[in-house]
PDB file of C-alpha atoms in Angstrom:
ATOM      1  CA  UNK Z 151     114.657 114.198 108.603  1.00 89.00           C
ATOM      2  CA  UNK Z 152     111.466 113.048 107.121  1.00 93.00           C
ATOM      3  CA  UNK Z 153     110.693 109.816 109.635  1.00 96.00           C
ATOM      4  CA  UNK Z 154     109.871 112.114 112.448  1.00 96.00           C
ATOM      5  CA  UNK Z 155     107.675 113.901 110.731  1.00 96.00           C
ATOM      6  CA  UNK Z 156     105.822 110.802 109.040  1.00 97.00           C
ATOM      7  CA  UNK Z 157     105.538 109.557 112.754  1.00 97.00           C
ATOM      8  CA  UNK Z 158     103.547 112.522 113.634  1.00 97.00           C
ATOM      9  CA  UNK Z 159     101.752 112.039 110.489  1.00 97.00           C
ATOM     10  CA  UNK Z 160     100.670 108.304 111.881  1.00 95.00           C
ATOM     11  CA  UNK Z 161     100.060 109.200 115.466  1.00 97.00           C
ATOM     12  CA  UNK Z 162      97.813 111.822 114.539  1.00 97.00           C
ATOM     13  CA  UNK Z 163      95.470 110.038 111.861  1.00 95.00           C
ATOM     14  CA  UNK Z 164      96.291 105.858 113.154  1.00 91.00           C
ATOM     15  CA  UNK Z 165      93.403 105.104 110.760  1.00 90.00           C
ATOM     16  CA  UNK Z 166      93.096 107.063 107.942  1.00 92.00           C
ATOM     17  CA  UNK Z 167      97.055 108.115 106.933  1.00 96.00           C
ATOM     18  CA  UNK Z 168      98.157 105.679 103.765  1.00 96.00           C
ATOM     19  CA  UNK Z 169     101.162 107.816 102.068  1.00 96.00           C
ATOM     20  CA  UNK Z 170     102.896 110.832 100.592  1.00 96.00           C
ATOM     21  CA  UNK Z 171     100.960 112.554  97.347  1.00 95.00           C
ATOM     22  CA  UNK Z 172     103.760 114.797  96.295  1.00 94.00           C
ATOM     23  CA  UNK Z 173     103.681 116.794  92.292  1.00 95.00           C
ATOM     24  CA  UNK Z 174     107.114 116.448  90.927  1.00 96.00           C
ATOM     25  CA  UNK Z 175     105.592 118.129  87.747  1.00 97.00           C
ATOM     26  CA  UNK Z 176     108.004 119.555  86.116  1.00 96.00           C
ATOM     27  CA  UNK Z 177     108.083 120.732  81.751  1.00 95.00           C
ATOM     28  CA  UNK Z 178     111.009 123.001  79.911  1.00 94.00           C
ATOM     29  CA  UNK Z 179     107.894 125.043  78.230  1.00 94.00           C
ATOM     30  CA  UNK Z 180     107.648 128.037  80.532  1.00 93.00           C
ATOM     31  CA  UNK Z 181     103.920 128.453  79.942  1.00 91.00           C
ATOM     32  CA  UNK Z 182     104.186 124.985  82.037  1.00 93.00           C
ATOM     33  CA  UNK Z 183     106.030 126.411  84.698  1.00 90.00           C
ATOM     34  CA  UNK Z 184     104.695 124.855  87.995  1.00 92.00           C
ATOM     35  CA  UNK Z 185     107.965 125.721  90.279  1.00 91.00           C
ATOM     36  CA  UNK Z 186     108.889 122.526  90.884  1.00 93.00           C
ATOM     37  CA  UNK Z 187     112.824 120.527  90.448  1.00 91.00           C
ATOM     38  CA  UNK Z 188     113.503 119.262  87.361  1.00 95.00           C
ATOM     39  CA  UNK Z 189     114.620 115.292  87.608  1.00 95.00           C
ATOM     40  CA  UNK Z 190     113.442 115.371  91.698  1.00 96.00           C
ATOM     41  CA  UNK Z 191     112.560 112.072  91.110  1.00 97.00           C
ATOM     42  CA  UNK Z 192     116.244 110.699  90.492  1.00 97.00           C
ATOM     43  CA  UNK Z 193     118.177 113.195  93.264  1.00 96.00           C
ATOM     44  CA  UNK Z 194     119.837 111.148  95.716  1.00 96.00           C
ATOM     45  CA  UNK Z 195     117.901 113.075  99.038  1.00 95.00           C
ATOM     46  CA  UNK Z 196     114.359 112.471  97.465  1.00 96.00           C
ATOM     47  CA  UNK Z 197     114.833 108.353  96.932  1.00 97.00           C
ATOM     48  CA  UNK Z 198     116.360 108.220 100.771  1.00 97.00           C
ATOM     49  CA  UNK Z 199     113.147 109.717 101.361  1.00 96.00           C
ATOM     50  CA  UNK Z 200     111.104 107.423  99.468  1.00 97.00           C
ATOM     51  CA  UNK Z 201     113.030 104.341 101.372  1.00 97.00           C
ATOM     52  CA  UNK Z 202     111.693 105.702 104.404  1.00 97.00           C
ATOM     53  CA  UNK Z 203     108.152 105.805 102.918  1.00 97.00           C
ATOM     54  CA  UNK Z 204     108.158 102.136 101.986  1.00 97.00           C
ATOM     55  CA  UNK Z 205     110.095 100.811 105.366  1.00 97.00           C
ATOM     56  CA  UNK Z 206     106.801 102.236 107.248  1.00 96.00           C
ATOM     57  CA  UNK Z 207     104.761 100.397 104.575  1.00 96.00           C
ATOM     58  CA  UNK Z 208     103.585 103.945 103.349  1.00 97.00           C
ATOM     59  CA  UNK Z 209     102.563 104.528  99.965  1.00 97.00           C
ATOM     60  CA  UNK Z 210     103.847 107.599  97.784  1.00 98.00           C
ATOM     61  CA  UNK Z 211     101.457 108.954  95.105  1.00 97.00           C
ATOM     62  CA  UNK Z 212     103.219 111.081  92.108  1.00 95.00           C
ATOM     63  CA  UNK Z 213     101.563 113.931  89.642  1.00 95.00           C
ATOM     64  CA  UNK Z 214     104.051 114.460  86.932  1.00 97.00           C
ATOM     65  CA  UNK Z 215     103.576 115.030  83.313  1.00 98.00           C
ATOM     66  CA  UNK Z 216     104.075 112.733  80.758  1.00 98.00           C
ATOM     67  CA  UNK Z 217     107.645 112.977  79.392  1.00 98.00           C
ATOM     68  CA  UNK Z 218     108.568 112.111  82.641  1.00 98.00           C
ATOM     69  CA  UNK Z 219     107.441 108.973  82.842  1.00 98.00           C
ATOM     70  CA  UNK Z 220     110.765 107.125  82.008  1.00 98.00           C
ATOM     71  CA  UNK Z 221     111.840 109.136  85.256  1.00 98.00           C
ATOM     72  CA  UNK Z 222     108.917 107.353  87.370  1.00 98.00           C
ATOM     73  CA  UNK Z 223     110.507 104.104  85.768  1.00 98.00           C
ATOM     74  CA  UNK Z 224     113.518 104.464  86.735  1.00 98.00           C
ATOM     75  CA  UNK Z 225     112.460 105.446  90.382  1.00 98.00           C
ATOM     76  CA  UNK Z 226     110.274 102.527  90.715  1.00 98.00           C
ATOM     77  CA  UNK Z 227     113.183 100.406  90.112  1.00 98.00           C
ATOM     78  CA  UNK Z 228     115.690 102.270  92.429  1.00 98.00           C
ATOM     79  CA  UNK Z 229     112.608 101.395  95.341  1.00 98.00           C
ATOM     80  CA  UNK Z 230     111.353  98.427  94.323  1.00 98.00           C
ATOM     81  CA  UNK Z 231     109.659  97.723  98.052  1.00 97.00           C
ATOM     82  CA  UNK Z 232     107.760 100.918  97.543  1.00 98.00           C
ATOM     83  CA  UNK Z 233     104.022 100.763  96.827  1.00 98.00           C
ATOM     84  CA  UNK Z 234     103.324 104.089  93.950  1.00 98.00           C
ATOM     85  CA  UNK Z 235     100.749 105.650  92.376  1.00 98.00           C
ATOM     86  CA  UNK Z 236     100.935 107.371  89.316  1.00 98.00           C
ATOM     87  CA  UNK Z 237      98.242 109.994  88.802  1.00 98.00           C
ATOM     88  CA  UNK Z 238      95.940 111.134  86.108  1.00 98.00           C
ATOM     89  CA  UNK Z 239      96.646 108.205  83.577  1.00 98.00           C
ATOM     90  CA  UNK Z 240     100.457 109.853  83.167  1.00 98.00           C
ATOM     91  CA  UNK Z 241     100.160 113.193  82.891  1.00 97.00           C
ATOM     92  CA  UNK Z 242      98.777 113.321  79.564  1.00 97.00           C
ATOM     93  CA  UNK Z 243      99.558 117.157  77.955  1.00 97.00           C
ATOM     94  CA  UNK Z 244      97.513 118.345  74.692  1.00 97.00           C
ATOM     95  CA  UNK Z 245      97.744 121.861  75.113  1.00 96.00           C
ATOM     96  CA  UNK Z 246     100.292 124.546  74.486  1.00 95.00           C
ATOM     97  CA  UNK Z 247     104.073 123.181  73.150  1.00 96.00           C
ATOM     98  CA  UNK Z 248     101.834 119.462  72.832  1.00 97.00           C
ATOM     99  CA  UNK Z 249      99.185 120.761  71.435  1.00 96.00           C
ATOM    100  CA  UNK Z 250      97.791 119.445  67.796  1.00 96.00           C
ATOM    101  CA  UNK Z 251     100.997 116.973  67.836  1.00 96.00           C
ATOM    102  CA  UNK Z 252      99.136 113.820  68.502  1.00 96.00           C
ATOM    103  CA  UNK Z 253     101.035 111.691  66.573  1.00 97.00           C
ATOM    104  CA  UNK Z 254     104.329 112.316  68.485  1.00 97.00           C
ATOM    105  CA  UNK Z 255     102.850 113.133  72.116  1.00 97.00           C
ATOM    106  CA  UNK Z 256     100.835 110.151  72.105  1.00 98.00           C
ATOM    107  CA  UNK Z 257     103.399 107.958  70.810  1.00 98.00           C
ATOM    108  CA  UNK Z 258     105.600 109.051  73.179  1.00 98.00           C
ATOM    109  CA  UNK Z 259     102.740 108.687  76.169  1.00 98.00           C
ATOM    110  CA  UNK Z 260     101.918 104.933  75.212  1.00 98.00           C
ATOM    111  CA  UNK Z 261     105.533 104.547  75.403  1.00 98.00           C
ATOM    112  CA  UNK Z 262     106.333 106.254  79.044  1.00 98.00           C
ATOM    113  CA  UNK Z 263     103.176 104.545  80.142  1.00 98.00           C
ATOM    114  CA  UNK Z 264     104.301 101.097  78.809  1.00 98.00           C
ATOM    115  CA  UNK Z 265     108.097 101.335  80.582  1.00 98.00           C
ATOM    116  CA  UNK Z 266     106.360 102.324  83.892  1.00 98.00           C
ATOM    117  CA  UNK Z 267     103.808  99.358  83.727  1.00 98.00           C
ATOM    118  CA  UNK Z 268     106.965  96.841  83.566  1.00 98.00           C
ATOM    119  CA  UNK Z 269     107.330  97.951  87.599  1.00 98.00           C
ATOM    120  CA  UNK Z 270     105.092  96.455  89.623  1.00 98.00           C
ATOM    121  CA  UNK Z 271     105.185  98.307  92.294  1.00 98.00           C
ATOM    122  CA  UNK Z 272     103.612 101.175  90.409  1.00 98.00           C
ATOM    123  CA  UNK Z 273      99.231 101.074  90.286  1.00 98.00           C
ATOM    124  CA  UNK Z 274      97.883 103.694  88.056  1.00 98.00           C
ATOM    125  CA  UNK Z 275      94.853 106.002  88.505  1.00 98.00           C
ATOM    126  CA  UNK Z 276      92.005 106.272  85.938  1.00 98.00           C
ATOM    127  CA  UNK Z 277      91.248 109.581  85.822  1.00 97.00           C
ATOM    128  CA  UNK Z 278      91.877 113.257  85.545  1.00 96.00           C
ATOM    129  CA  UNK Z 279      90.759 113.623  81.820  1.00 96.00           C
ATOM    130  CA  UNK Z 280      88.408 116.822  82.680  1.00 96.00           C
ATOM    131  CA  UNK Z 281      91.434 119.229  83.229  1.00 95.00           C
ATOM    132  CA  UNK Z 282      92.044 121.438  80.744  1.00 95.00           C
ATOM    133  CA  UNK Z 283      95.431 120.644  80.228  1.00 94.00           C
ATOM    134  CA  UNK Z 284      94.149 117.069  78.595  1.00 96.00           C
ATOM    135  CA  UNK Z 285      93.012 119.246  75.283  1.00 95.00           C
ATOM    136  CA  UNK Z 286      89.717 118.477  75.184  1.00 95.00           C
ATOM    137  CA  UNK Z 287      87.106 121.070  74.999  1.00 93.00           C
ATOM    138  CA  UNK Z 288      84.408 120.290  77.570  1.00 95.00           C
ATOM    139  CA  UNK Z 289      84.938 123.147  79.926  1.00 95.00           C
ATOM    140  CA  UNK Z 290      84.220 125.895  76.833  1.00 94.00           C
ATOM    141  CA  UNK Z 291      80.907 123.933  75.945  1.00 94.00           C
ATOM    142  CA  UNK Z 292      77.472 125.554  76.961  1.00 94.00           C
ATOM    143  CA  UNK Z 293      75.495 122.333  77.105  1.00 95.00           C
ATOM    144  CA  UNK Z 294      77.404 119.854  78.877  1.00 95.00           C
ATOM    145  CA  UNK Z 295      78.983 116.558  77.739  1.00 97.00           C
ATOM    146  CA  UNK Z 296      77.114 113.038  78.562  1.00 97.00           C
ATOM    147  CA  UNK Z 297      78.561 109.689  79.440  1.00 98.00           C
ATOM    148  CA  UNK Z 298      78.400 108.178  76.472  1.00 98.00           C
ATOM    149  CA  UNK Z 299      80.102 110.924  74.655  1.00 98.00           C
ATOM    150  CA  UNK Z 300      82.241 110.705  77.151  1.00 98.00           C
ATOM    151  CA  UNK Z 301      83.121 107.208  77.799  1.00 98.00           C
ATOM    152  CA  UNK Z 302      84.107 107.008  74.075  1.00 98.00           C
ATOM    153  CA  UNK Z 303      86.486 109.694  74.305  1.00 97.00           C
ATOM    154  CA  UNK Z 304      87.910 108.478  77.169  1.00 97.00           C
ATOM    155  CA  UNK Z 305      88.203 104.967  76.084  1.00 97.00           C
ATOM    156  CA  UNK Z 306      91.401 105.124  74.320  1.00 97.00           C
ATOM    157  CA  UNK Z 307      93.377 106.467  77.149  1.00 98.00           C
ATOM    158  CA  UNK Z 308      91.558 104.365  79.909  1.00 97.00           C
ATOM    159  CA  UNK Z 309      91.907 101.094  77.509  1.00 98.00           C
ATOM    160  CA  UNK Z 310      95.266 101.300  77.076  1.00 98.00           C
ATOM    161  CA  UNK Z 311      96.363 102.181  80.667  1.00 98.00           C
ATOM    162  CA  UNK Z 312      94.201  99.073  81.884  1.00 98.00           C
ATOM    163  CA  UNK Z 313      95.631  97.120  78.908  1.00 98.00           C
ATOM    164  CA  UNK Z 314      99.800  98.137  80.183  1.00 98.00           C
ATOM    165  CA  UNK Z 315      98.868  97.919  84.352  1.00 98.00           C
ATOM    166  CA  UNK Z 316      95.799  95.280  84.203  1.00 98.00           C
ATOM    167  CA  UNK Z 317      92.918  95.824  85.714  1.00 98.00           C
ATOM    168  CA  UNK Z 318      94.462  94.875  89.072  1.00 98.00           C
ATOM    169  CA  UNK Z 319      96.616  97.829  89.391  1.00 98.00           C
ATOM    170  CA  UNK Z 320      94.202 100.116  87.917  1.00 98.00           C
ATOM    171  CA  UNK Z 321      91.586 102.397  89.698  1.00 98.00           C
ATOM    172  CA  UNK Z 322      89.225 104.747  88.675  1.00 98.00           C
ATOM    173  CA  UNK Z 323      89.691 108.274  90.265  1.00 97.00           C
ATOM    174  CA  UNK Z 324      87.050 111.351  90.282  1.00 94.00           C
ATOM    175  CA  UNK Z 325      89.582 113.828  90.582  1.00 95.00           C
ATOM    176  CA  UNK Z 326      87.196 115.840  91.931  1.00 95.00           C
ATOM    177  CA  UNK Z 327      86.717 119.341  92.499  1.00 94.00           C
ATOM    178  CA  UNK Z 328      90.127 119.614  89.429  1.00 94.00           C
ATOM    179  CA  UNK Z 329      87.942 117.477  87.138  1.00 95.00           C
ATOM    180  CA  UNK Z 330      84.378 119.047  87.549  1.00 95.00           C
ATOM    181  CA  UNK Z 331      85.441 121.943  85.333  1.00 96.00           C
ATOM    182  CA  UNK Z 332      84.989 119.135  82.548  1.00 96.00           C
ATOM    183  CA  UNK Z 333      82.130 117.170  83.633  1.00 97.00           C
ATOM    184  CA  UNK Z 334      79.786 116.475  86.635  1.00 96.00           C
ATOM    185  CA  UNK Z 335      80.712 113.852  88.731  1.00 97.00           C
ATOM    186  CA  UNK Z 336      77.746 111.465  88.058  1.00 97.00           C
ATOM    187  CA  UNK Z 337      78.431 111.524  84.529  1.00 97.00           C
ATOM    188  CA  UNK Z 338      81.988 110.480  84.783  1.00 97.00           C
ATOM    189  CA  UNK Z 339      80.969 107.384  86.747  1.00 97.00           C
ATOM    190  CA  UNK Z 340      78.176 106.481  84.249  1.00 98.00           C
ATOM    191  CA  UNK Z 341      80.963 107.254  81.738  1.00 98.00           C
ATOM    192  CA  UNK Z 342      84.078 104.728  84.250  1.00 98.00           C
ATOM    193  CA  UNK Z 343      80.606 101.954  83.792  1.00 98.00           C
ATOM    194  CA  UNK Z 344      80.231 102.769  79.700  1.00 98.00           C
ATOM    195  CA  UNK Z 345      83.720 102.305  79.225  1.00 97.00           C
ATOM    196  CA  UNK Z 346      84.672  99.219  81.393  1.00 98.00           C
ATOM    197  CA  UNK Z 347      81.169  96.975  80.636  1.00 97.00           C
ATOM    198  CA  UNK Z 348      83.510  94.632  78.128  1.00 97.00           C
ATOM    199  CA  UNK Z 349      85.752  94.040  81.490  1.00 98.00           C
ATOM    200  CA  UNK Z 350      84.629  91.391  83.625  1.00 98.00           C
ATOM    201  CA  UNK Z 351      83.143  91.509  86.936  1.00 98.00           C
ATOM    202  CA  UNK Z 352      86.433  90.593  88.941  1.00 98.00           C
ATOM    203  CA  UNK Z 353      88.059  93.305  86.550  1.00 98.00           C
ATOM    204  CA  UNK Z 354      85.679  95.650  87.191  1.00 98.00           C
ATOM    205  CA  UNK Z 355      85.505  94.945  91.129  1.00 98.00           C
ATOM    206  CA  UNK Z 356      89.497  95.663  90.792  1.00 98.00           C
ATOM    207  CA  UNK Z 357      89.268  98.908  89.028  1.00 98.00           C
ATOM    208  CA  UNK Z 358      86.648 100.134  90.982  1.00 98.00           C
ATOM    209  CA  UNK Z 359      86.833  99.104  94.230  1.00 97.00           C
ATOM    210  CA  UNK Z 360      89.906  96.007  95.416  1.00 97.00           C
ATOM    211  CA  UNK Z 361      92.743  98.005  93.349  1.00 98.00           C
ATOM    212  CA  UNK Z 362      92.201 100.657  95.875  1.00 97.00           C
ATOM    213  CA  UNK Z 363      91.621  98.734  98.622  1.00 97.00           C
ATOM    214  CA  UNK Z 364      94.648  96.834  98.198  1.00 96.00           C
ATOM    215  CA  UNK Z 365      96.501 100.251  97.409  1.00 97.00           C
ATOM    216  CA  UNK Z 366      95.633 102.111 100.280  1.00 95.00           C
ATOM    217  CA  UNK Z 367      94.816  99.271 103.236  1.00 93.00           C
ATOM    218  CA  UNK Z 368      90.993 100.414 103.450  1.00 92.00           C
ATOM    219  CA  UNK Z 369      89.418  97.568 105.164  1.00 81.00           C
ATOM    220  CA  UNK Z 370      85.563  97.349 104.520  1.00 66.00           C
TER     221      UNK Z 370
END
């Protein structure tokens, strides 16, 4: 039932229309309730969806939380000939149940993130840090964080996504209004150039401009 409706989709924007961003984000905590499926990504009706999606050389973009990588993994390989993108460096959670458990959450984030880079039809966005829901405290600050502050606190994360996906299925995201709760939009940039100045300029072009490109057919 979906291919009509993804026609309609195409005839109405011939030029601009790249893909499906659907949130599949789904945790057992309920103060993480978000009223989505649990394991959508693996039901049988959802991946004959996503078939569709990558027959009409559309792209689907996911927003999940972390533990659910392995799902994404899985997926990936189930629809190999689709192109995805997975959101907000994995869904990183540092709040609530995964709060002050850095040790195990991270562990178990470098791991999801690792078994989802082994796809390649998955490119990863570079991004998303200023929610809340990341753990860090910028949003309750009265004077606001910089870009270097910034860039080194992001590094980590950022590093080791680019280090799993390469720089050629990485892109830097704003995120932007979500993120702006966190930082202002010119200091994240200043903080994507801090934080990617040991990359070189073809690795830099990728993340910040040809992954996308690539990703989403934008012709300059």
């Amino acid at each position: 039932r979906v291919e009509p409706v993804l026609e309609a989709l195409q005839a109405a924007s011939p030029n601009r229309f790249r893909g499906i961003r659907h949130s599949v984000t789904w945790d057992p905590h309920p103060e993480l309730a978000t009223g989505n499926i649990e394991g959508q990504l693996a039901s049988d009706s959802f991946r004959s969806g996503a078939r569709i999606l990558a027959r009409m050389g559309l792209s689907f973009e996911g927003w999940m939380f972390f533990p659910q990588l392995p799902e994404l993994a899985d997926f990936a390989r189930a629809v190999p000939d689709l192109t995805i993108v997975l959101n907000h460096i994995g869904g990183l959670l540092r709040i609530g149940p995964y709060g002050n458990r850095d040790d195990e959450v991270l562990a178990t984030w470098r791991s999801g993130i690792a078994a989802v880079a082994e796809c390649p039809n998955v490119n990863i966005k570079l991004g998303g840090v200023g929610m809340p829901l990341t753990g860090f405290d910028w949003h309750q600050r009265d004077q606001p964080i910089g870009s270097e502050e910034l860039a080194e606190s992001m590094a980590p994360f950022m590093n080791y996504c680019i280090e799993q996906f390469g720089p050629d299925r990485s892109m830097f995201e704003s995120n932007f209004p979500v993120d702006k709760v966190g930082y202002s939009y010119h200091v994240m940039y200043n903080a994507f150039k801090r934080l990617s100045s040991g990359y070189s300029d073809s690795e830099r072009a990728s993340m910040f401009h040809d992954t996308a490109a690539r990703v989403y057919k934008v012709e300059d």
